[in-house]
Amino acid sequence: MTLLWPDQQDGPLVLTCHWAFIDGRAVMVGLDVRTFTETDGQRQPGPGGVREVRIDDLTGLSIREIRELSRAKLAGMAMTKAGATRRTAERAPYDQVVTALTTRGTPRRRRPPAGDVLLRIVADRYREALALGGTPARRPAVYVTEQLREKGWEYDGPAVRKLIQRARQQGLLPAATPRRPG
């Protein structure tokens, strides 16, 4: 996929974006920056002529914009080819390319929902923090987080606070009051 940058009509840079399919998505995996085009091994000057690529040319590149412009151009080309193809079997590869180009990001990795065992552990550690007094009693969520991490559970502060709230909702901990921490 070749683009002119920063001006789509006059360049002066000629960019070649390289794409690959990774996990069912089209991903830009490379970018060539030139001031010329090449066809069958023959170099032709780009719109601004052949010149040295300077550091300010490279720092002026916006990878995000280039990727999105290239993605849109590729998707448009694939849709045009798919539209020109009458047979479903011939159109399928183009439809697959369009889908891969328009699928955004990877699904967010979600932690499995907390089970009863985890909520009981959280409630027990919370009560333990209150019983210890001092800093653990003033900051029981921090204490619970530390205890879970020592046991190999990967939960951060906000997630632990949600677990404490769920433990309260299930009746494993009493409701919070303004005088009671957490």
mmCIF file with all atom_site columns, C-alpha atoms in Angstrom, residues 106-112 154:
data_model
loop_
_atom_site.group_PDB
_atom_site.id
_atom_site.type_symbol
_atom_site.label_atom_id
_atom_site.label_alt_id
_atom_site.label_comp_id
_atom_site.label_asym_id
_atom_site.label_entity_id
_atom_site.label_seq_id
_atom_site.pdbx_PDB_ins_code
_atom_site.Cartn_x
_atom_site.Cartn_y
_atom_site.Cartn_z
_atom_site.occupancy
_atom_site.B_iso_or_equiv
_atom_site.pdbx_formal_charge
_atom_site.auth_seq_id
_atom_site.auth_comp_id
_atom_site.auth_asym_id
_atom_site.auth_atom_id
_atom_site.pdbx_PDB_model_num
ATOM 1 C CA . THR A 1 106 ? -8.137  -6.970  20.673 1.00 0.00 ? 106 THR A CA 1
ATOM 2 C CA . PRO A 1 107 ? -10.837 -7.840  23.142 1.00 0.00 ? 107 PRO A CA 1
ATOM 3 C CA . ARG A 1 108 ? -10.087 -6.661  26.634 1.00 0.00 ? 108 ARG A CA 1
ATOM 4 C CA . ARG A 1 109 ? -8.774  -9.493  28.751 1.00 0.00 ? 109 ARG A CA 1
ATOM 5 C CA . ARG A 1 110 ? -11.270 -9.950  31.524 1.00 0.00 ? 110 ARG A CA 1
ATOM 6 C CA . ARG A 1 111 ? -10.677 -11.610 34.825 1.00 0.00 ? 111 ARG A CA 1
ATOM 7 C CA . PRO A 1 112 ? -13.143 -14.419 35.562 1.00 0.00 ? 112 PRO A CA 1
ATOM 8 C CA . GLU A 1 154 ? -3.271  -10.485 40.854 1.00 0.00 ? 154 GLU A CA 1
#
